[in-house]
Coordinates of C-alpha atoms and ligand atoms in Angstrom, one line a residue:
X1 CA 45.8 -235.1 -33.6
X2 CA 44.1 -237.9 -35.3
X3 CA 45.7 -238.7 -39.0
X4 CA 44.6 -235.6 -41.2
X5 CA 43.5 -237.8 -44.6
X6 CA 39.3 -237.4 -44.5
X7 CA 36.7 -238.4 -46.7
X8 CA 33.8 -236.3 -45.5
X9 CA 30.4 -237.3 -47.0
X10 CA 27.6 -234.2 -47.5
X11 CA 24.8 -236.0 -47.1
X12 CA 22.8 -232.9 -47.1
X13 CA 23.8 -232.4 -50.6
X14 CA 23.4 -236.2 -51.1
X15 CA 19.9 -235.3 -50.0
X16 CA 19.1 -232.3 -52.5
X17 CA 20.2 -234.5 -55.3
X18 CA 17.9 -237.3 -54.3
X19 CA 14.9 -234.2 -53.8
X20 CA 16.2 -233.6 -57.1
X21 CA 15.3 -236.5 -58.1
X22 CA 11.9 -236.4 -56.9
X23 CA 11.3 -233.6 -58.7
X24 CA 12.2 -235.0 -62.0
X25 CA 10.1 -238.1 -61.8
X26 CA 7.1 -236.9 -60.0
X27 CA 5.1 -239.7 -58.4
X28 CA 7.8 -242.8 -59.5
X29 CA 9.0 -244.4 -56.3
X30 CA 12.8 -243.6 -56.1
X31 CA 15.3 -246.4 -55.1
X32 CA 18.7 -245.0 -53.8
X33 CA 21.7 -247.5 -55.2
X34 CA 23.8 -248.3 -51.6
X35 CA 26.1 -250.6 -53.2
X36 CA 29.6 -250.6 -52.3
X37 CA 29.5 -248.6 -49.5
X38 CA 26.8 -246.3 -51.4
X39 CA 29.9 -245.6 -54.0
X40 CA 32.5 -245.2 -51.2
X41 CA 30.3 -242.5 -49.2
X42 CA 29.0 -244.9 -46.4
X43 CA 26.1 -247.0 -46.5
X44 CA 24.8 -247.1 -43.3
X45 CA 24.9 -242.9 -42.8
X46 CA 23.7 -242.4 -46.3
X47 CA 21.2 -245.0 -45.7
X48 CA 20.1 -243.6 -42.1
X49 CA 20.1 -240.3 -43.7
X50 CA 17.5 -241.4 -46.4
X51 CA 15.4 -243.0 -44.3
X52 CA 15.1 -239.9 -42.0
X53 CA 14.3 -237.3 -44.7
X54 CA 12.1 -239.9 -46.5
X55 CA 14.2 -238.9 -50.0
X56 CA 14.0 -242.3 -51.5
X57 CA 11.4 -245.6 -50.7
X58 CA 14.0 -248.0 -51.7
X59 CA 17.6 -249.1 -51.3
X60 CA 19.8 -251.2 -53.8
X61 CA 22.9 -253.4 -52.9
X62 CA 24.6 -255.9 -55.0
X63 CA 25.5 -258.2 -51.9
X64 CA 23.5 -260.0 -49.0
X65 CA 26.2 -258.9 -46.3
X66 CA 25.8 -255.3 -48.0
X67 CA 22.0 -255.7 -46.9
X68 CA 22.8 -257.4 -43.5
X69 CA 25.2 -254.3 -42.2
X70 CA 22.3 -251.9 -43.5
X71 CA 19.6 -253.7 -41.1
X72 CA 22.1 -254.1 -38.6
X73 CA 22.4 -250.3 -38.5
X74 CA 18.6 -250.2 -37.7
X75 CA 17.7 -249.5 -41.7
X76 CA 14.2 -250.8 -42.2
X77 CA 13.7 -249.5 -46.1
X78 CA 12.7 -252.1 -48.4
X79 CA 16.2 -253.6 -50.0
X80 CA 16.5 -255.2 -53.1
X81 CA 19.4 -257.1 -53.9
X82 CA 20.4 -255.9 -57.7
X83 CA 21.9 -259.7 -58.6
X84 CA 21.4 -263.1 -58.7
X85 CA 21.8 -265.2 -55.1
X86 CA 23.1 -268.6 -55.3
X87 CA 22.7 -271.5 -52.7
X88 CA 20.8 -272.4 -49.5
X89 CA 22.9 -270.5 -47.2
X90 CA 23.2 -267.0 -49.0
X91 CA 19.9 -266.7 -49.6
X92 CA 18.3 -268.0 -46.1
X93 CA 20.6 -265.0 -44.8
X94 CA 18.6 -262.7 -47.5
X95 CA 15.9 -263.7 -45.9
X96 CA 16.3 -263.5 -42.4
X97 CA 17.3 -259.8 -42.8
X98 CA 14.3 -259.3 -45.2
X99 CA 16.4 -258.1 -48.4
X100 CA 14.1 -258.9 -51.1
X101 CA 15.9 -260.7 -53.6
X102 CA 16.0 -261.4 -57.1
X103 CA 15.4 -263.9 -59.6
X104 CA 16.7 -264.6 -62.9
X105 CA 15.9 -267.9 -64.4
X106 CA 14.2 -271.3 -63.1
X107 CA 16.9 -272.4 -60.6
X108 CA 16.7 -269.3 -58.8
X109 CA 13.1 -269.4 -58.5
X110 CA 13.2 -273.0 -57.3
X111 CA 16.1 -271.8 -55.0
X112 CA 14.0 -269.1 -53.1
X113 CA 11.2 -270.5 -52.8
X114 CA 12.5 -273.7 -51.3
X115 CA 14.4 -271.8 -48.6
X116 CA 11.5 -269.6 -47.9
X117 CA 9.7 -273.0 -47.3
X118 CA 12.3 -273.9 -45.0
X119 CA 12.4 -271.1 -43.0
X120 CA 8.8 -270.7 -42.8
X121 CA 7.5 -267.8 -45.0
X122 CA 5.3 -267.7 -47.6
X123 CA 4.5 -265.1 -50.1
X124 CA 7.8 -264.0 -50.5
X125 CA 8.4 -260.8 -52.4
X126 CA 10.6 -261.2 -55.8
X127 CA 11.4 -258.8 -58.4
X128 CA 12.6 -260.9 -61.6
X129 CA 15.5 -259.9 -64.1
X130 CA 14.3 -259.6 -67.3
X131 CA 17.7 -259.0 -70.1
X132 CA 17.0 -256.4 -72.6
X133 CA 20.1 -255.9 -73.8
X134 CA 22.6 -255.1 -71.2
X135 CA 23.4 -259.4 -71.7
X136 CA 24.7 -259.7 -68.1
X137 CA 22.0 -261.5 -66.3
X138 CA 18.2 -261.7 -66.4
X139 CA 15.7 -263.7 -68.3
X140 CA 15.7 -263.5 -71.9
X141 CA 12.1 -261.3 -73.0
X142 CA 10.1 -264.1 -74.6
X143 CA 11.1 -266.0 -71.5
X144 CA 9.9 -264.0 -69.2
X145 CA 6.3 -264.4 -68.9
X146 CA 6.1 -268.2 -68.4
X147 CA 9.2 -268.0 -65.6
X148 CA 6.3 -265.5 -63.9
X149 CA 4.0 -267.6 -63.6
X150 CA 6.2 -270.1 -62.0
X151 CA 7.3 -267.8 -59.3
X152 CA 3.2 -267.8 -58.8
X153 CA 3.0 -271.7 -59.0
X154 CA 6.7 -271.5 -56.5
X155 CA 4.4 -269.6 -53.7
X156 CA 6.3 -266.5 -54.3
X157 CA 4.7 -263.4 -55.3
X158 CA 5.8 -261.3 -58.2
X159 CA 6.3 -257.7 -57.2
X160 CA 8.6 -256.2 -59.3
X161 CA 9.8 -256.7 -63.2
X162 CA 13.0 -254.5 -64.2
X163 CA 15.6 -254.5 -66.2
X164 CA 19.0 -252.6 -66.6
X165 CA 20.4 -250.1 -69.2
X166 CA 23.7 -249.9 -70.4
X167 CA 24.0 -246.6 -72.7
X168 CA 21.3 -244.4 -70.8
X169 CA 24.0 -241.8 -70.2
X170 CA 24.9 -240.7 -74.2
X171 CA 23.6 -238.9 -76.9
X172 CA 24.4 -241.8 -78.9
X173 CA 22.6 -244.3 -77.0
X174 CA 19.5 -243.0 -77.0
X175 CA 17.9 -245.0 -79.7
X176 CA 19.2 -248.3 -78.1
X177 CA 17.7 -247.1 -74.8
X178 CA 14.0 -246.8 -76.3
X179 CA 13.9 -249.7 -78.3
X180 CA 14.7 -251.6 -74.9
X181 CA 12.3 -248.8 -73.1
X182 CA 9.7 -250.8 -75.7
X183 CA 11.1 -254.3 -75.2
X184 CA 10.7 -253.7 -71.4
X185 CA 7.0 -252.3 -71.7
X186 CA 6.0 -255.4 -74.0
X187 CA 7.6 -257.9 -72.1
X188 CA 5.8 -256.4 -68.9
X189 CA 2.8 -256.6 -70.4
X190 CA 3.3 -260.1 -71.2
X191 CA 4.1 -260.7 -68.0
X192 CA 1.1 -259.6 -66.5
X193 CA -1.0 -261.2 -69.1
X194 CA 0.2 -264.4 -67.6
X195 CA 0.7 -263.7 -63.9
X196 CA -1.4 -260.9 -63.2
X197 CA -0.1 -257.3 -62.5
X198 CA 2.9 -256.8 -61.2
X199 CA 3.5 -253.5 -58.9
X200 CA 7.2 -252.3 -59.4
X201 CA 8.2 -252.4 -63.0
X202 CA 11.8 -250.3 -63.2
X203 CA 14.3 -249.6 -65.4
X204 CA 16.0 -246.6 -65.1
X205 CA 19.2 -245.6 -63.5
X206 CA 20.8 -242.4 -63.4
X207 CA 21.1 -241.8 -67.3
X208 CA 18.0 -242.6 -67.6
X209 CA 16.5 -240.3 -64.7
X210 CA 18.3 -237.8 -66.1
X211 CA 17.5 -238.3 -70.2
X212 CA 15.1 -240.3 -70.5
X213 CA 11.7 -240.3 -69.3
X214 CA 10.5 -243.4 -71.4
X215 CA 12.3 -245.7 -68.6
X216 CA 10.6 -244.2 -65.5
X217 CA 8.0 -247.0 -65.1
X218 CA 6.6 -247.0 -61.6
X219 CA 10.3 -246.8 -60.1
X220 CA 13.8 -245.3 -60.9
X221 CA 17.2 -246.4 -59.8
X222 CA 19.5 -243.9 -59.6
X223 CA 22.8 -244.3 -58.0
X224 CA 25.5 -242.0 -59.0
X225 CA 23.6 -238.6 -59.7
X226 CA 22.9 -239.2 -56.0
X227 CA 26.7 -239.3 -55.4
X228 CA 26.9 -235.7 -57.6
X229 CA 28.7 -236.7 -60.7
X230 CA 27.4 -237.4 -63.9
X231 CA 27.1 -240.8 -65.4
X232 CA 29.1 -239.5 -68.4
X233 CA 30.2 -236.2 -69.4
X234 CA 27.5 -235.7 -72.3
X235 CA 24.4 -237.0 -69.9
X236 CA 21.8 -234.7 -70.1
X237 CA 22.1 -232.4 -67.0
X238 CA 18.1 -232.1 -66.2
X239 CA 19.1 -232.0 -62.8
X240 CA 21.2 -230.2 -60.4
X241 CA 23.8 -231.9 -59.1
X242 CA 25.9 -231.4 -55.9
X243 CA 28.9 -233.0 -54.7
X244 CA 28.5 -236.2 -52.5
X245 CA 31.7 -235.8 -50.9
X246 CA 35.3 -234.3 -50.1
X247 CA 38.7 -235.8 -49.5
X248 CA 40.8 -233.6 -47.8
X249 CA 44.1 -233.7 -45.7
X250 CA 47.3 -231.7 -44.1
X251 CA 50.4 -230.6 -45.5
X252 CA 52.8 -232.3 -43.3
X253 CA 56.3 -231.6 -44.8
X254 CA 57.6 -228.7 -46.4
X255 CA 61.0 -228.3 -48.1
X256 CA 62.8 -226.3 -51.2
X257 CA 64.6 -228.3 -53.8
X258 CA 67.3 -226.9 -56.3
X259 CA 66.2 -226.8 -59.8
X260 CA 67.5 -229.7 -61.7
X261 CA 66.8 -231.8 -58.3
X262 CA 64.1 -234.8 -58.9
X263 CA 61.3 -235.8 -56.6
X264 CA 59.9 -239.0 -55.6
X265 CA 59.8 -242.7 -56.8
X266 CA 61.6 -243.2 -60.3
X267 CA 62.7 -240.0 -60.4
X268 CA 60.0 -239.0 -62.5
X269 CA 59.8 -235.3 -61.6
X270 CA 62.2 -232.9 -62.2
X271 CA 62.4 -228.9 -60.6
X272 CA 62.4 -226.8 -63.4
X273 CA 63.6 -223.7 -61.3
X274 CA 64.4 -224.0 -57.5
X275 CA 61.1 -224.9 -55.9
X276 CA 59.0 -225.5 -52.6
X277 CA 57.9 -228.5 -52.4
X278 CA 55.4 -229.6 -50.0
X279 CA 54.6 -233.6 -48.7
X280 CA 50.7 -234.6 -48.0
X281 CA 50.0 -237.7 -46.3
X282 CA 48.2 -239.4 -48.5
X283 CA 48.7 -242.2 -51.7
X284 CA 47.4 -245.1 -53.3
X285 CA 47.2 -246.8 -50.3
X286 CA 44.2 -244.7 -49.2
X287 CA 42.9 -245.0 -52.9
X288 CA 44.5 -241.8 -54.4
X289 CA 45.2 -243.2 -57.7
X290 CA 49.2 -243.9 -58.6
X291 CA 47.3 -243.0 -62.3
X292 CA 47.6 -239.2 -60.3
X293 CA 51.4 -239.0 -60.8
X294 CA 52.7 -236.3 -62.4
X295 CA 48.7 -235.4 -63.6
X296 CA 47.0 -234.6 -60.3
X297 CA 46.9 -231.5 -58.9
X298 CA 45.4 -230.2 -55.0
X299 CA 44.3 -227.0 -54.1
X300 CA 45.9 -225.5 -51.0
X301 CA 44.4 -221.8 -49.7
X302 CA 41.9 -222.0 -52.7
X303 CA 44.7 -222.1 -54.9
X304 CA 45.7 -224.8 -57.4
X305 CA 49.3 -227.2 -57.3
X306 CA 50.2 -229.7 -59.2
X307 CA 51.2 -233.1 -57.9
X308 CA 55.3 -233.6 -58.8
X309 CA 56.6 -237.3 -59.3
X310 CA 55.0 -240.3 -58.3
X311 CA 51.9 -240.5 -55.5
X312 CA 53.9 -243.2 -53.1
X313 CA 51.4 -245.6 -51.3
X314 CA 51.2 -243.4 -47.9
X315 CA 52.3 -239.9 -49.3
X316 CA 52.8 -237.4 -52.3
X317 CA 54.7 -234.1 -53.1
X318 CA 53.2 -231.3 -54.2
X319 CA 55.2 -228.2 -56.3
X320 CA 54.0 -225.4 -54.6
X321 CA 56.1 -223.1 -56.6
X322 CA 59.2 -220.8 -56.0
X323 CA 57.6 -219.1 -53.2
X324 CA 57.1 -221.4 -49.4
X325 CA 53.4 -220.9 -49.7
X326 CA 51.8 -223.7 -47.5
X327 CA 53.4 -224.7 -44.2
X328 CA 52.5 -228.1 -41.9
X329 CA 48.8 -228.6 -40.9
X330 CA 47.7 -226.4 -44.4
X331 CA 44.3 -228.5 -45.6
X332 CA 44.8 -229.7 -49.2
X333 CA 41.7 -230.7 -51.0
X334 CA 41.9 -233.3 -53.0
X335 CA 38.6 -233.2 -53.9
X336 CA 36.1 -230.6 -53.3
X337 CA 35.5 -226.9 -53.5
X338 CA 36.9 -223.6 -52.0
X339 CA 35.9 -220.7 -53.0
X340 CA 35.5 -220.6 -56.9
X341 CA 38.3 -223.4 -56.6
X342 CA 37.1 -227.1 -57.4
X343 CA 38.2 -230.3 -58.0
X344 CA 35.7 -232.7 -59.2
X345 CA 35.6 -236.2 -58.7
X346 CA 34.9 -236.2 -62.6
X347 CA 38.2 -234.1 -62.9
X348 CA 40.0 -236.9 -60.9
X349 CA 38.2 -239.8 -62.8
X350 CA 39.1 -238.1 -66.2
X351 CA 42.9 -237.9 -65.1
X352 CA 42.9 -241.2 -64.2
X353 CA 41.6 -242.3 -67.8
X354 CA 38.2 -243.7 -65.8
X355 CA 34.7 -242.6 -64.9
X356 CA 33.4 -241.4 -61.2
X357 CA 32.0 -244.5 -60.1
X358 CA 35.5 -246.0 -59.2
X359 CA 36.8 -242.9 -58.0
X360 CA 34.7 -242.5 -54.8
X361 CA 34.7 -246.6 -54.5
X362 CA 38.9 -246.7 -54.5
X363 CA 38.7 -244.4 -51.2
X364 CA 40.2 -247.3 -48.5
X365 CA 39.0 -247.7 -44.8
X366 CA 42.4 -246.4 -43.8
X367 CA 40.7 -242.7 -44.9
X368 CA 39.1 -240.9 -41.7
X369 CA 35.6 -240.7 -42.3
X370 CA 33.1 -237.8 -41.3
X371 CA 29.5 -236.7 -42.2
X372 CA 28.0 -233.2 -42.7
Ligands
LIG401 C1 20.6 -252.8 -61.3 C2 21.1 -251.5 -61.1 N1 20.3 -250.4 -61.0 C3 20.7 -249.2 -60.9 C4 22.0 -248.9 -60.8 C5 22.5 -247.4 -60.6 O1 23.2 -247.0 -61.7 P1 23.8 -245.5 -61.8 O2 24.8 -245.4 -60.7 O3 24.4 -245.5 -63.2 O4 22.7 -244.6 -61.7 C6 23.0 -249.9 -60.9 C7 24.4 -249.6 -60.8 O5 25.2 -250.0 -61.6 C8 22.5 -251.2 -61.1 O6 23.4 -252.3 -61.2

């Protein structure tokens, strides 16, 4: 028996959220954020899947090698590469496994387009960074229309504008998101003005696939409404949403403990009555949170138990109760449904005082993985 801990991605429902998608944005070209591991679900096979079922034209990664392993897996979807790459070597290894990159500022520019001489090509496809407000990188608006026209002068050819938004996904941001919904639209315009018409101008993540339709452009870029989960709890839920993935394993220890007895690390847990306790293989070092201790809970049979004590790097003890209701090789879910039973991953995040981006990225290569 092969060790019980699985992360098992659904790309089928991976693929109804990206039709979803579709549906909300009508002719926008979708690109499908892949970074990190397509949030800890598996690049390649969310990638590969993608590509067959034609549910997005573009992929995202934040890193060349990210790119690399997707074209080594036989991915031939346009990539961009979300941020700035520095230095001769990095970005002659963009090019060679046709990422398109982008650009932020004059050295960049320079950069690329020196390499791309180097190597041969000409015309090169950029998409420059323009900062509306997220102030993390990206040209500053007024900027931005003279750096265009040196990517023409650079023999590199402009094909996409975009920009980022930080506070797409709340009620309360909305007001910052359209005034950089106008910056974007003014500054594109600008941009064209001075380098003639550039074909991808984007903006939107998830938040703003989901609330707001100002930021749709000619392309969105949603990532984790892909994955299933919300961006934030008060996001606008315009579309459906179905879990990315599961994490599941086995019960494999089961024992009763005297009330008054304590259980794991720290002695942290106490029995209040005598209890069954029941041991799963699976802790931090897999990328179950230690923040889990004492707060997590599993569901075993379609039924829920709470976590007892500590989560351990390699295991963690369940209270299952007075009664010896689970016995060795019992799945657990640790995330995922059964029945009218679920755990979300935005149940775990909240427990662990984060959101469900880091959730599905924590889960460690030590976790079997398996598609459906
Ligand atoms: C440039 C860029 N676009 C799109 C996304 C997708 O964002 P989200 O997962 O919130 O939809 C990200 C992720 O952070 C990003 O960095």
């Amino acid at each position: 028996m092969t060790h019980p801990t699985t992360a098992r991605t659904l790309l089928g429902n991976i693929e109804a959220n990206l039709r979803g998608v579709r549906a909300r944005v009508g002719d926008r070209l979708v690109l499908a954020a892949v970074k990190a591991n397509a949030y800890g679900h598996g690049a390649a096979a969310v990638a590969a899947m993608i590509e067959r079922r034609r549910v997005a034209d573009w992929l995202g990664v934040a890193t060349v090698d990210e790119g690399r392993q997707l074209r080594k897996a036989g991915v031939t979807l346009p990539i961009l590469k979300f941020s700035p790459t520095r230095g001769e070597a990095e970005i002659g290894r963009a090019l060679a496994s046709a990422l398109t990159l982008s650009v932020v500022d004059e050295a960049s520019v320079r950069e690329t387009s020196r390499v791309a001489g180097m190597v041969g090509l000409t015309g090169v496809d950029v998409h420059l960074k323009v900062d509306t407000g997220m102030r993390r990188v990206g040209v500053e608006p007024a900027q931005a229309p003279a750096l265009a026209a040196r990517i023409a002068d650079e023999g590199l050819r402009l094909q996409g504008l975009f920009s980022h938004l930080p506070i797409s996904d709340t009620p309360d941001g909305a007001a910052f998101t359209r005034a950089q919904a106008d910056v974007f639209a003014s500054t594109a315009a600008a941009v064209e003005a001075a380098a003639g018409p550039v074909e991808l101008k984007h903006l939107a993540n998830s938040g703003g696939v989901l609330g707001h339709p100002e930021t749709w452009f000619d392309l969105v870029r949603p990532g984790i409404m892909i994955y299933g989960s919300l961006p934030d709890p008060d996001a606008e839920r315009t579309v459906e949403l179905r879990p990315g993935l599961e994490l599941t394993t086995a019960v494999s220890f089961v024992k009763p403990v005297a009330a008054g007895e304590t259980v794991g690390y720290g002695r942290t847990w106490t029995a209040p009555r005598d209890s069954w306790i029941a041991t799963i293989p699976v802790g931090y070092g897999d990328g179950y949170s230690r923040l889990l201790s004492n707060r997590g809970r599993v569901l075993i049979g379609g039924n829920s138990y709470p976590i007892a004590g500590r989560v351990c790097m390699d295991q963690t003890m369940i209270d299952l109760g007075p009664d010896p209701v689970a016995e060795v090789g019992d799945e657990v879910v640790l995330i995922g449904r059964r029945g009218d039973a679920e755990i979300t991953v935005a149940e775990v995040a909240d427990l662990m005082g984060t959101i469900p981006y880091e959730v599905t990225c924590l889960i460690t290569g030590r976790v079997t993985r398996d598609y459906a």
